[in-house]
mmCIF file of C-alpha atoms and ligand atoms in Angstrom:
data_model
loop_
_atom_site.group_PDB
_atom_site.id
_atom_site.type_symbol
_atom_site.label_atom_id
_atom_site.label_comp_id
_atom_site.label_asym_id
_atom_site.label_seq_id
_atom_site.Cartn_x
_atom_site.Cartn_y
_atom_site.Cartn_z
ATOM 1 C CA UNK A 1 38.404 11.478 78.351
ATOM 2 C CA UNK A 2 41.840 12.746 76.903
ATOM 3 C CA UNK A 3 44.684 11.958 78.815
ATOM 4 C CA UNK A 4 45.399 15.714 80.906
ATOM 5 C CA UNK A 5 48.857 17.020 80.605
ATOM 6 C CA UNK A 6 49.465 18.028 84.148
ATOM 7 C CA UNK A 7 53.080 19.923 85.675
ATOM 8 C CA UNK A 8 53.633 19.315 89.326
ATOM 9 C CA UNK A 9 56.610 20.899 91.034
ATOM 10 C CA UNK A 10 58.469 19.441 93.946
ATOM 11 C CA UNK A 11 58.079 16.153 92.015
ATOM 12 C CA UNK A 12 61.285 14.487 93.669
ATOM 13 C CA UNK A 13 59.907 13.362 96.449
ATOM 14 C CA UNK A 14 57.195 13.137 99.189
ATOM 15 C CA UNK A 15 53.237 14.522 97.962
ATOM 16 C CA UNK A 16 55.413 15.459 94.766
ATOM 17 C CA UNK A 17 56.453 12.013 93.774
ATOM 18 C CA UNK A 18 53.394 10.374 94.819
ATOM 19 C CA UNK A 19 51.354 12.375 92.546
ATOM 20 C CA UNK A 20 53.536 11.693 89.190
ATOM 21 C CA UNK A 21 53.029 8.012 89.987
ATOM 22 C CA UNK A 22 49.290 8.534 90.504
ATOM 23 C CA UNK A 23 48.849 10.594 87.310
ATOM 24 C CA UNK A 24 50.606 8.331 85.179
ATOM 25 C CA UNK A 25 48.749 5.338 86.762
ATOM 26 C CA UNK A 26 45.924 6.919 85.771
ATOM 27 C CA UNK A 27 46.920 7.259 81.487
ATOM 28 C CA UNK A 28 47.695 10.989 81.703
ATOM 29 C CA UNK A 29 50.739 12.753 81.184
ATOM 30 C CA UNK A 30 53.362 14.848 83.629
ATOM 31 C CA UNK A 31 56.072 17.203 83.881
ATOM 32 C CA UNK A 32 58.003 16.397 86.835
ATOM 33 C CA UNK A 33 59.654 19.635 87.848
ATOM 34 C CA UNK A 34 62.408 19.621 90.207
ATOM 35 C CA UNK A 35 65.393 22.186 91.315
ATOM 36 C CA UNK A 36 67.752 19.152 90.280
ATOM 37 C CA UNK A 37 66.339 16.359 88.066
ATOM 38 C CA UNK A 38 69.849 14.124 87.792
ATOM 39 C CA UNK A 39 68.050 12.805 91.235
ATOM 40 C CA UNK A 40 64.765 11.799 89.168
ATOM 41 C CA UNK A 41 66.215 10.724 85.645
ATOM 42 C CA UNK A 42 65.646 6.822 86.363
ATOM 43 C CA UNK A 43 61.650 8.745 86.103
ATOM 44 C CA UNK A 44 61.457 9.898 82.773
ATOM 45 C CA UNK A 45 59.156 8.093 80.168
ATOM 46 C CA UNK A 46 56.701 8.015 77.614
ATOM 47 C CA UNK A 47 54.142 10.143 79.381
ATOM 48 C CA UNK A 48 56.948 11.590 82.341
ATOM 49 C CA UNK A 49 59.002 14.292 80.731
ATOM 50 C CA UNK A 50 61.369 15.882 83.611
ATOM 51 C CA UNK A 51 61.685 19.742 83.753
ATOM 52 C CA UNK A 52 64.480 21.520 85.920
ATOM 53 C CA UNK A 53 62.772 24.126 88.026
ATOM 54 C CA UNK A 54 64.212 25.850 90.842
ATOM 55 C CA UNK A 55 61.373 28.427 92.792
ATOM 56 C CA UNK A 56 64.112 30.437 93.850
ATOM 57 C CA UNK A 57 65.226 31.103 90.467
ATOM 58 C CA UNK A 58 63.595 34.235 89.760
ATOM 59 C CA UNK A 59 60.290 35.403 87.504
ATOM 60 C CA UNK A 60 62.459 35.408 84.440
ATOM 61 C CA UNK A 61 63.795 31.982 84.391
ATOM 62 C CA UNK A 62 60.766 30.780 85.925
ATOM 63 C CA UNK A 63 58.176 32.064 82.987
ATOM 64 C CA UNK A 64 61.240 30.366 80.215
ATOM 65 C CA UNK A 65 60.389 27.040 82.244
ATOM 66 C CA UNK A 66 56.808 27.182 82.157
ATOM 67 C CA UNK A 67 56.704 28.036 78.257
ATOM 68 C CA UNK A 68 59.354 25.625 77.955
ATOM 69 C CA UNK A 69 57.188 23.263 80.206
ATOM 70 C CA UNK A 70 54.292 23.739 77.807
ATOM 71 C CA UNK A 71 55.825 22.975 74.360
ATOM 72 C CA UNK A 72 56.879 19.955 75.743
ATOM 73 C CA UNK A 73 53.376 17.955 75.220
ATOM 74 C CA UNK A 74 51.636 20.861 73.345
ATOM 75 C CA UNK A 75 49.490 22.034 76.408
ATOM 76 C CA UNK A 76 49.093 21.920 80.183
ATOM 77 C CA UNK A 77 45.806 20.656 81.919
ATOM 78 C CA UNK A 78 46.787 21.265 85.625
ATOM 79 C CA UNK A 79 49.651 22.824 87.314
ATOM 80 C CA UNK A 80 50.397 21.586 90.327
ATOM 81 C CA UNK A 81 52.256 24.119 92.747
ATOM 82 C CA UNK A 82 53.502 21.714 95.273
ATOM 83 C CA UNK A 83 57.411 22.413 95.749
ATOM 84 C CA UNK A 84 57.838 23.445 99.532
ATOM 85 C CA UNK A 85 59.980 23.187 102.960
ATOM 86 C CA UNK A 86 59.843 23.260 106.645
ATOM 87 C CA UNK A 87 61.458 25.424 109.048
ATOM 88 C CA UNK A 88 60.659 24.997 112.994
ATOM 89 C CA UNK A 89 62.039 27.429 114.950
ATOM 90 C CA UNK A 90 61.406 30.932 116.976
ATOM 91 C CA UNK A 91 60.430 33.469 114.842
ATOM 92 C CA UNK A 92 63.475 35.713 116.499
ATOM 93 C CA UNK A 93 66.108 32.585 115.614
ATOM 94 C CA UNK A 94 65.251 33.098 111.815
ATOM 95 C CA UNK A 95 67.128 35.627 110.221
ATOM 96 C CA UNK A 96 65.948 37.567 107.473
ATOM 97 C CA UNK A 97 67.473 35.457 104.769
ATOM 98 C CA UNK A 98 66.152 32.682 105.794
ATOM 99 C CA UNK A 99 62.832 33.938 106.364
ATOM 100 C CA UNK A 100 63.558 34.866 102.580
ATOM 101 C CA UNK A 101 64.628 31.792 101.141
ATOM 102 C CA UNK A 102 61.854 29.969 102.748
ATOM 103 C CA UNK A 103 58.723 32.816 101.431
ATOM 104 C CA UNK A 104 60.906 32.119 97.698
ATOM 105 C CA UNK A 105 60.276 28.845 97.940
ATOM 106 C CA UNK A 106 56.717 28.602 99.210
ATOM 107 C CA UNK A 107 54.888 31.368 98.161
ATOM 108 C CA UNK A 108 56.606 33.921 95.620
ATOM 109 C CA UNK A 109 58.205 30.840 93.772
ATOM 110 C CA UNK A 110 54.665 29.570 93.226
ATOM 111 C CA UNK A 111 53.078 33.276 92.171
ATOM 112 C CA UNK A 112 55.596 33.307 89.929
ATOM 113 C CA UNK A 113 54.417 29.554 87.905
ATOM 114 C CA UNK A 114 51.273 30.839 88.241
ATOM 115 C CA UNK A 115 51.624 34.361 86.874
ATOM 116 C CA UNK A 116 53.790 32.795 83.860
ATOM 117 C CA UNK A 117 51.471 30.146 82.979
ATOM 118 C CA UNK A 118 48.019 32.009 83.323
ATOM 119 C CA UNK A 119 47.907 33.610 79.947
ATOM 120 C CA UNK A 120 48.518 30.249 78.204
ATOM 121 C CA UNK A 121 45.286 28.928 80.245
ATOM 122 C CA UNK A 122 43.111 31.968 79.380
ATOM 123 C CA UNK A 123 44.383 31.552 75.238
ATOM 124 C CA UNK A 124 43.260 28.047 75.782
ATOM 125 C CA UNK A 125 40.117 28.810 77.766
ATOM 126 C CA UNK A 126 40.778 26.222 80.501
ATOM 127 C CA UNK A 127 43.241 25.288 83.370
ATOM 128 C CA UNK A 128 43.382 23.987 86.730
ATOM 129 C CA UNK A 129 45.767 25.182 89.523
ATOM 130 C CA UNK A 130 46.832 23.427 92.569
ATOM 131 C CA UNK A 131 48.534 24.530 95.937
ATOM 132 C CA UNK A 132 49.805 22.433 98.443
ATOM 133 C CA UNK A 133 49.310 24.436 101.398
ATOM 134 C CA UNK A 134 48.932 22.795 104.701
ATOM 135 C CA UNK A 135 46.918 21.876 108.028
ATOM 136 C CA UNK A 136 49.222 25.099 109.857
ATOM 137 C CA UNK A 137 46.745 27.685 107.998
ATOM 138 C CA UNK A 138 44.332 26.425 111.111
ATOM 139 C CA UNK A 139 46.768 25.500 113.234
ATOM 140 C CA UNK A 140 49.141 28.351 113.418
ATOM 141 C CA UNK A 141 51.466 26.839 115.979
ATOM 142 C CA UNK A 142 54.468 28.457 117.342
ATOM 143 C CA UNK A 143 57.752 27.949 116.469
ATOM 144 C CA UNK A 144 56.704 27.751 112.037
ATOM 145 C CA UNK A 145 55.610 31.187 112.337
ATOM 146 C CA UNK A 146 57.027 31.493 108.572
ATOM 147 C CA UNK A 147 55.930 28.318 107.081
ATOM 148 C CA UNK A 148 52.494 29.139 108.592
ATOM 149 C CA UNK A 149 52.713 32.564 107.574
ATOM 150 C CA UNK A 150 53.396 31.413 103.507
ATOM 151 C CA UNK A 151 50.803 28.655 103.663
ATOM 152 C CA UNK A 152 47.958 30.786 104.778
ATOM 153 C CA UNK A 153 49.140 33.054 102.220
ATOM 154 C CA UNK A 154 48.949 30.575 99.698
ATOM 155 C CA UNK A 155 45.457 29.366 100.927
ATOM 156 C CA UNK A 156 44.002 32.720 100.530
ATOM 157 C CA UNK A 157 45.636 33.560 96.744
ATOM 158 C CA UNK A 158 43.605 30.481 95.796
ATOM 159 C CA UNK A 159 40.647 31.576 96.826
ATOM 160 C CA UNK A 160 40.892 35.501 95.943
ATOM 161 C CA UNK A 161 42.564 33.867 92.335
ATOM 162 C CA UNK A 162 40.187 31.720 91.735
ATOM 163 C CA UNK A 163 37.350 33.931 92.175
ATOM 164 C CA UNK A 164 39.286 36.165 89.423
ATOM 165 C CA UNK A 165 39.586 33.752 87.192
ATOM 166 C CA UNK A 166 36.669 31.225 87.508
ATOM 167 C CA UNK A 167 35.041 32.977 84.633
ATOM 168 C CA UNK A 168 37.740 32.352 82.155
ATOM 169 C CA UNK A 169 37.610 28.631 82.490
ATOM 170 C CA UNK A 170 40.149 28.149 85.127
ATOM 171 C CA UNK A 171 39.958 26.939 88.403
ATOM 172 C CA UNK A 172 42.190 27.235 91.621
ATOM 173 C CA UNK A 173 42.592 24.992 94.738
ATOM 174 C CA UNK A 174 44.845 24.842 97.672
ATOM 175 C CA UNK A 175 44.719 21.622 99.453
ATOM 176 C CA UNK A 176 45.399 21.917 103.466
ATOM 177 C CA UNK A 177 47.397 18.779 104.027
ATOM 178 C CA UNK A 178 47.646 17.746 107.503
ATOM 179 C CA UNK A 179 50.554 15.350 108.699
ATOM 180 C CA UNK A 180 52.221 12.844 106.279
ATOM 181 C CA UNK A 181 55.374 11.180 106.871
ATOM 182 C CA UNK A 182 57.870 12.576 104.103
ATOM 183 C CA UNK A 183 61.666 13.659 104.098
ATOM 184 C CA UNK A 184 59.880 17.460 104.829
ATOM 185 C CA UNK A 185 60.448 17.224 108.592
ATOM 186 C CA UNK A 186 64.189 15.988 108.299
ATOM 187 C CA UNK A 187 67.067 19.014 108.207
ATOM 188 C CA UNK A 188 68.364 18.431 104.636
ATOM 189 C CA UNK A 189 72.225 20.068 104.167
ATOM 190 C CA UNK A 190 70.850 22.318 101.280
ATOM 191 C CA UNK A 191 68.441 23.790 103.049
ATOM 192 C CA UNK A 192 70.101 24.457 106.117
ATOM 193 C CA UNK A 193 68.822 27.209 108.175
ATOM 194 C CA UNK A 194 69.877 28.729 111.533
ATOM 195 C CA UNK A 195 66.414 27.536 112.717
ATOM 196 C CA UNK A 196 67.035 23.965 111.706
ATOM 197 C CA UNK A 197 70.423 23.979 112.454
ATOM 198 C CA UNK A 198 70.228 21.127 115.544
ATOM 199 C CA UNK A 199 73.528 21.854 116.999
ATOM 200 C CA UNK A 200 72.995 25.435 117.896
ATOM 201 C CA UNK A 201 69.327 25.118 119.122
ATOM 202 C CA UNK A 202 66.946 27.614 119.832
ATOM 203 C CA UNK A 203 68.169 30.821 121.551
ATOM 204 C CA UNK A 204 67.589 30.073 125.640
ATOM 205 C CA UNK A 205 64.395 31.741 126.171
ATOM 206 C CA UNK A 206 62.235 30.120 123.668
ATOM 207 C CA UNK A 207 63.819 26.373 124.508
ATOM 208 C CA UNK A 208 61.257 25.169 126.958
ATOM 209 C CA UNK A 209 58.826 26.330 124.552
ATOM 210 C CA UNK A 210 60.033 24.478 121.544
ATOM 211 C CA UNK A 211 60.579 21.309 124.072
ATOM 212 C CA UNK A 212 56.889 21.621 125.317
ATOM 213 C CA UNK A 213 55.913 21.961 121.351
ATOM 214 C CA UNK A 214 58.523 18.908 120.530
ATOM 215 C CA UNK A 215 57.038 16.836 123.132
ATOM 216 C CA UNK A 216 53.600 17.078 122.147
ATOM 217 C CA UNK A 217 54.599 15.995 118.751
ATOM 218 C CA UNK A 218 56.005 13.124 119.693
ATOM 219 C CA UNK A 219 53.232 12.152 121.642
ATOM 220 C CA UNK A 220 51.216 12.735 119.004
ATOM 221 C CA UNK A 221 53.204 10.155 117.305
ATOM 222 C CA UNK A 222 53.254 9.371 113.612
ATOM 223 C CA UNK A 223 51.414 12.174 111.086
ATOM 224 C CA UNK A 224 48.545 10.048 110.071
ATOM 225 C CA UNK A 225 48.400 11.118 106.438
ATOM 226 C CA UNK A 226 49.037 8.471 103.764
ATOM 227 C CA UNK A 227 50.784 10.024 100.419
ATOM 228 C CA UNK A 228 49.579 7.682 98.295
ATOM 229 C CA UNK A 229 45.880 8.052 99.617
ATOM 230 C CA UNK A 230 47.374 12.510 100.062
ATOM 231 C CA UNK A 231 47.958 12.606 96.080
ATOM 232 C CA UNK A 232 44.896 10.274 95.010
ATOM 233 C CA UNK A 233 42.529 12.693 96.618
ATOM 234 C CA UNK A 234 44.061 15.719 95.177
ATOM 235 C CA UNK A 235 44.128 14.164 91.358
ATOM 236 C CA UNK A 236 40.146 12.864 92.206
ATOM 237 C CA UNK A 237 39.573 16.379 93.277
ATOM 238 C CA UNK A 238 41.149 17.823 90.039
ATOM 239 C CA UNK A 239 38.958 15.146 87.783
ATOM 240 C CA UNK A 240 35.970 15.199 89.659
ATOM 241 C CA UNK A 241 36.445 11.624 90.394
ATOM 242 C CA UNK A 242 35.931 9.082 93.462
ATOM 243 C CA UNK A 243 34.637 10.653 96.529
ATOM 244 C CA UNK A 244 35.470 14.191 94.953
ATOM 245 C CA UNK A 245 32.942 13.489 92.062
ATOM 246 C CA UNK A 246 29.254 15.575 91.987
ATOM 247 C CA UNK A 247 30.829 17.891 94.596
ATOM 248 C CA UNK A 248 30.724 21.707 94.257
ATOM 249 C CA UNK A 249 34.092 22.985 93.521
ATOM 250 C CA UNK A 250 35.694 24.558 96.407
ATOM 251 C CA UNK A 251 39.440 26.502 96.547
ATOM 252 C CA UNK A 252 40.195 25.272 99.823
ATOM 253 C CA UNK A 253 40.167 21.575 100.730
ATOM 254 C CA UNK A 254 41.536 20.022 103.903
ATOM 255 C CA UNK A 255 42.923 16.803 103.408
ATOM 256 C CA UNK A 256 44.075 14.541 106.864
ATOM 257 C CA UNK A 257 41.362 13.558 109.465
ATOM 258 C CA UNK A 258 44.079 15.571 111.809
ATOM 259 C CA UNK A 259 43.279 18.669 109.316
ATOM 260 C CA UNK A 260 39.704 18.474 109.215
ATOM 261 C CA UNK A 261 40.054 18.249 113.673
ATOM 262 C CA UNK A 262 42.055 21.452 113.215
ATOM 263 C CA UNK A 263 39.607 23.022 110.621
ATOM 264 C CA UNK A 264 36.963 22.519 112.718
ATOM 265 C CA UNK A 265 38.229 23.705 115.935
ATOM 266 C CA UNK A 266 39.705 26.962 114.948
ATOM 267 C CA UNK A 267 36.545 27.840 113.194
ATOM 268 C CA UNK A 268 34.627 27.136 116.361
ATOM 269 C CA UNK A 269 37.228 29.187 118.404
ATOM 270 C CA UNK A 270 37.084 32.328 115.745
ATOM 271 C CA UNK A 271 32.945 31.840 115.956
ATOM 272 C CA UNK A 272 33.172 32.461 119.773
ATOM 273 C CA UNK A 273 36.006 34.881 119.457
ATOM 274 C CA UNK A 274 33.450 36.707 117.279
ATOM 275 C CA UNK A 275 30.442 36.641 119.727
ATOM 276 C CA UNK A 276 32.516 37.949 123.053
ATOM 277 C CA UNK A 277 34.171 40.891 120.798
ATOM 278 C CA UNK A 278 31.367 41.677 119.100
ATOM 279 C CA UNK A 279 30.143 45.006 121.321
ATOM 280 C CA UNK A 280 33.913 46.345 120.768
ATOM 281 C CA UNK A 281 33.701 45.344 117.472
ATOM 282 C CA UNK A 282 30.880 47.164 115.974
ATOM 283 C CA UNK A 283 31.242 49.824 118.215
ATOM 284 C CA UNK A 284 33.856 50.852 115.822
ATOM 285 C CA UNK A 285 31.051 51.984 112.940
ATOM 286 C CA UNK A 286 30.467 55.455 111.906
ATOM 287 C CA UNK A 287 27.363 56.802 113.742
ATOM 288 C CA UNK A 288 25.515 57.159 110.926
ATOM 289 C CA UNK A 289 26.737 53.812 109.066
ATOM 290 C CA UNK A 290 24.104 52.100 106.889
ATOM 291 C CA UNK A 291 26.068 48.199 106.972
ATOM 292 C CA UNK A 292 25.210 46.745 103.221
ATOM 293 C CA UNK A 293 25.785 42.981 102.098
ATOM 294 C CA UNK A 294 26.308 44.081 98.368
ATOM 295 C CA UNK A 295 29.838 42.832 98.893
ATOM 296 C CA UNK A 296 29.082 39.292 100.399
ATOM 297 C CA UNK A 297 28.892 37.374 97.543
ATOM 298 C CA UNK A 298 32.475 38.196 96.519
ATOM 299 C CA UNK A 299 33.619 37.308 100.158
ATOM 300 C CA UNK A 300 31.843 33.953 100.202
ATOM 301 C CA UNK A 301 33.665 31.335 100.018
ATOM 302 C CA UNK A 302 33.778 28.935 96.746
ATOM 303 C CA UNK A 303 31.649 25.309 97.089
ATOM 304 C CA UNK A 304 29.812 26.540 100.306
ATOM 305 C CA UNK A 305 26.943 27.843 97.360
HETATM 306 N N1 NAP B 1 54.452 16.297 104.705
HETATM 307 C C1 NAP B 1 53.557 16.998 105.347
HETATM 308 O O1 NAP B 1 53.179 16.691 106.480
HETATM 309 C C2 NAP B 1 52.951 18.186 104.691
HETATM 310 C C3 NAP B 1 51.814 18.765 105.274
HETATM 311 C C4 NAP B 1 51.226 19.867 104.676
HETATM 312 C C5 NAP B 1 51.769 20.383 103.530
HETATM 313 N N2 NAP B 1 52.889 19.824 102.984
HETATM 314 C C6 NAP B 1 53.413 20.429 101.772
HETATM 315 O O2 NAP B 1 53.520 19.457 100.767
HETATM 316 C C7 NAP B 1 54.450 19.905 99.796
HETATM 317 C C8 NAP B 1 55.372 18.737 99.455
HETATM 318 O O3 NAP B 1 56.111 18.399 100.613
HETATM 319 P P1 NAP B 1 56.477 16.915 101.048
HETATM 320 O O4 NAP B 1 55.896 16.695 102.379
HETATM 321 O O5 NAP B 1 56.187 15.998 99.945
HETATM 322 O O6 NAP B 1 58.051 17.114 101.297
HETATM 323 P P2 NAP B 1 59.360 16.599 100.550
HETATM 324 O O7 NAP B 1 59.319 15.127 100.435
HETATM 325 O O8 NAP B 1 60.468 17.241 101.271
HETATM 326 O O9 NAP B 1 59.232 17.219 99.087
HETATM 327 C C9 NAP B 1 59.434 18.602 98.864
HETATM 328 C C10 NAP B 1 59.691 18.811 97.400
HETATM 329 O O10 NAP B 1 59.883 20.223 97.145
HETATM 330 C C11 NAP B 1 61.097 20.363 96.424
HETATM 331 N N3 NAP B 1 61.742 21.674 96.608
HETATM 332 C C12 NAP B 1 62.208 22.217 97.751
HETATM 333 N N4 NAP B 1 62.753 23.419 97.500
HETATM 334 C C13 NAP B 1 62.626 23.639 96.172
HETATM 335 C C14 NAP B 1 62.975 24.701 95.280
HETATM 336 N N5 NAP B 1 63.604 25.802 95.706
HETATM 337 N N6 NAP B 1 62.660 24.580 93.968
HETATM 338 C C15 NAP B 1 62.040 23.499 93.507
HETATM 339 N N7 NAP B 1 61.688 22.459 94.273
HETATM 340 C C16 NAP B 1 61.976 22.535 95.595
HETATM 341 C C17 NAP B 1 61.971 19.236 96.924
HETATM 342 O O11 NAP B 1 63.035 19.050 96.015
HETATM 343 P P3 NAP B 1 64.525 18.552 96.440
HETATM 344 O O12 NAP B 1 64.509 17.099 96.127
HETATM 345 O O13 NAP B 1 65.425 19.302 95.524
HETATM 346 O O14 NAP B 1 64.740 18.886 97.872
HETATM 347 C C18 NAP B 1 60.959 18.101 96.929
HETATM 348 O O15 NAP B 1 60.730 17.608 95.630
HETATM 349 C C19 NAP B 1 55.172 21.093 100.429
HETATM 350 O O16 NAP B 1 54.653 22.283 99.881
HETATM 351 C C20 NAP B 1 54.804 20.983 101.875
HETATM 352 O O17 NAP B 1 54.832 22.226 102.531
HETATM 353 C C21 NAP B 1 53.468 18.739 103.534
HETATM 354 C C1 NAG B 2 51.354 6.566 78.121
HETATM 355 O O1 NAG B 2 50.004 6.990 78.092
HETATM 356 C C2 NAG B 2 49.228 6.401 77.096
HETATM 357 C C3 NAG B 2 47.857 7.012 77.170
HETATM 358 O O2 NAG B 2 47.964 8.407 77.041
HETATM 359 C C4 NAG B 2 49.195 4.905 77.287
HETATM 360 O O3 NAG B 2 48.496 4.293 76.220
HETATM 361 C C5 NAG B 2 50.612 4.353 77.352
HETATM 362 O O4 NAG B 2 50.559 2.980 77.689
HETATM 363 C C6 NAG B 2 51.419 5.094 78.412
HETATM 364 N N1 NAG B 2 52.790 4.655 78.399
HETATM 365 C C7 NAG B 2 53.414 4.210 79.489
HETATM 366 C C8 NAG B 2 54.838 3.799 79.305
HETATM 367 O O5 NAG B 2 52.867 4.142 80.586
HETATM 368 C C1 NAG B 3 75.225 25.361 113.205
HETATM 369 O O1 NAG B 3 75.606 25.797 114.481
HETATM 370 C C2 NAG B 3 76.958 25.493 114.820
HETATM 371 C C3 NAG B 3 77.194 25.902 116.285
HETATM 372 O O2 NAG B 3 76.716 27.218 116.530
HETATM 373 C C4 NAG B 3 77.886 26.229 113.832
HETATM 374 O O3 NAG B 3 79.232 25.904 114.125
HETATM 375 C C5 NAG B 3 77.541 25.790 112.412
HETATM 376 O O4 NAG B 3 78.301 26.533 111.489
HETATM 377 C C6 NAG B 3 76.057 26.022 112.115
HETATM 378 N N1 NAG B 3 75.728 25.469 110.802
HETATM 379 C C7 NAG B 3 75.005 26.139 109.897
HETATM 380 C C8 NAG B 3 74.785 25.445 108.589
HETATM 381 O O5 NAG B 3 74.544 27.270 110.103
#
């Protein structure tokens, strides 16, 4: 097979840095994007070309990086949207901006790649897209009502895109992640937000809350995800190889044993939640409603076929 030319963003560090070194392990080449890529030039090589991309940076700039992105080997194979950050805190401690900066970076930043580099996949008939999206889509735990809120987001453009695009030759995937132990969960200076900011804390009201929440995390110890193992499965995925080969491709994948637990037990909860509202529910129907299916195969999901 011909090395693939993929372009992952967030490439720094974490899932993002794991990933370059995985796709050029594997012979293929990468564009390691990054908001500041002084901190990765020690990375560049044959087959690693570096690309300065910040998500916040508007459409403009953003589509001039990703035709930029695609002169540089002559093509892209897969782009990989995986640039993202954390924020815990009460959803009445986050200000507006922040709430802002924080949808910029995880969501519009990455409809943004996407939108600029689509017509360059349907002129060459083929393209993969990645999301990193996360384990919170089934959790939805308090206190990262925003990150939750731009992850589920993300989860469901890549299975509404993909169904728009499948028949062009391009295919979309967000990977749920579930814990792994980067620099994510650590306040970083540049990204400072009232919600991180440790010295002022959350307002009074929500801090037994957020203590209760903090607790539990620590007794739930180290996030069990391995990055190395994290960005192998998403490139095997992408290539149909290892355990991802002779599957049916499907635009959401959880990745973590701790994601598939929290897969599994919120679509267990939402089946029951279902059944005991289901009287109020369809009570709700016109008296004369004739209920047709001619919609469900556009709602079904991709891979469950
Ligand atoms: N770790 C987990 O447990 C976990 C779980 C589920 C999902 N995820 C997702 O995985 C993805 C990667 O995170 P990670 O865990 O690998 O964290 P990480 O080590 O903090 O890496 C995040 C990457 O995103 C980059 N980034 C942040 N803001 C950016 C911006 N405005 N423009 C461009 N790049 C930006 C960072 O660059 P700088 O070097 O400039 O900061 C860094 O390269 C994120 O989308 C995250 O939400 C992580
Ligand atoms: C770059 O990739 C090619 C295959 O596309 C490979 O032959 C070459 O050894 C790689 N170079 C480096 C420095 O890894
Ligand atoms: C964090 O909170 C402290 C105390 O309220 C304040 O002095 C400081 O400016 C805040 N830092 C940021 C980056 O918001």
């Amino acid at each position: 097979m011909a090395p693939l030319v993929w372009l992952v963003t967030g490439a720094s560090a974490g899932i993002g840095a794991a990933l370059v070194g995985e796709i050029v392990r594997r012979g293929d080449k990468v564009i390691a994007a990054n908001r500041q890529v002084e901190q990765m030039a020690d990375r560049a090589s044959e087959n690693v070309s570096l690309l300065e991309l910040d998500l916040t940076s508007g459409p403009k700039l953003i589509a001039s990086k990703v035709k930029e992105a695609w002169g540089i080997f002559g093509h892209i194979d897969v782009l990989v949207n995986n640039a993202g950050n954390f924020a815990f805190a009460p959803f009445e401690d986050t200000s507006g901006d922040v709430a802002d900066r924080l949808f910029q970076t995880n969501l519009f930043g990455h409809l943004e790649v996407t939108r600029a580099i689509l017509p360059f996949f349907r002129e060459q008939g083929s393209g993969c897209i990645t999301f990193t999206s996360s384990s919170q889509v089934w959790g939805n735990m308090p206190y990262t009502s925003i990150y939750s809120m731009a992850k589920s987001a993300i989860s469901s453009f890549a299975e509404s895109l993909h169904k728009e695009v499948s028949s062009l030759g391009i295919r979309c995937v967000a990977f749920e992640v579930g814990g792994v132990a980067t620099r994510i969960f650590e306040p970083r200076q540049k990204d400072q937000t009232e919600g991180q900011n440790t010295t002022s804390g959350p307002s009074e009201a929500y801090a037994p809350g957020m203590a209760g929440v903090s607790n539990a995390m620590a007794q739930w110890g180290a996030p069990p995800g391995d990055v190395v193992k994290t960005a192998k499965a998403m490139v095997d995925v992408v290539t149909g190889e290892g355990k991802a080969a002779g599957k049916v491709w499907s635009s959401r994948i959880v990745l973590g044993s701790d994601a598939v637990a929290w897969a599994r037990l919120k679509q267990q909860q939402a089946s029951l939640v279902t059944d005991r509202w289901e009287d109020v529910s369809v009570g709700t129907d016109r008296d004369d409603a004739v209920v047709s299916d001619a919609l469900h195969p556009y709602v079904l999901m991709p891979g469950a076929q």
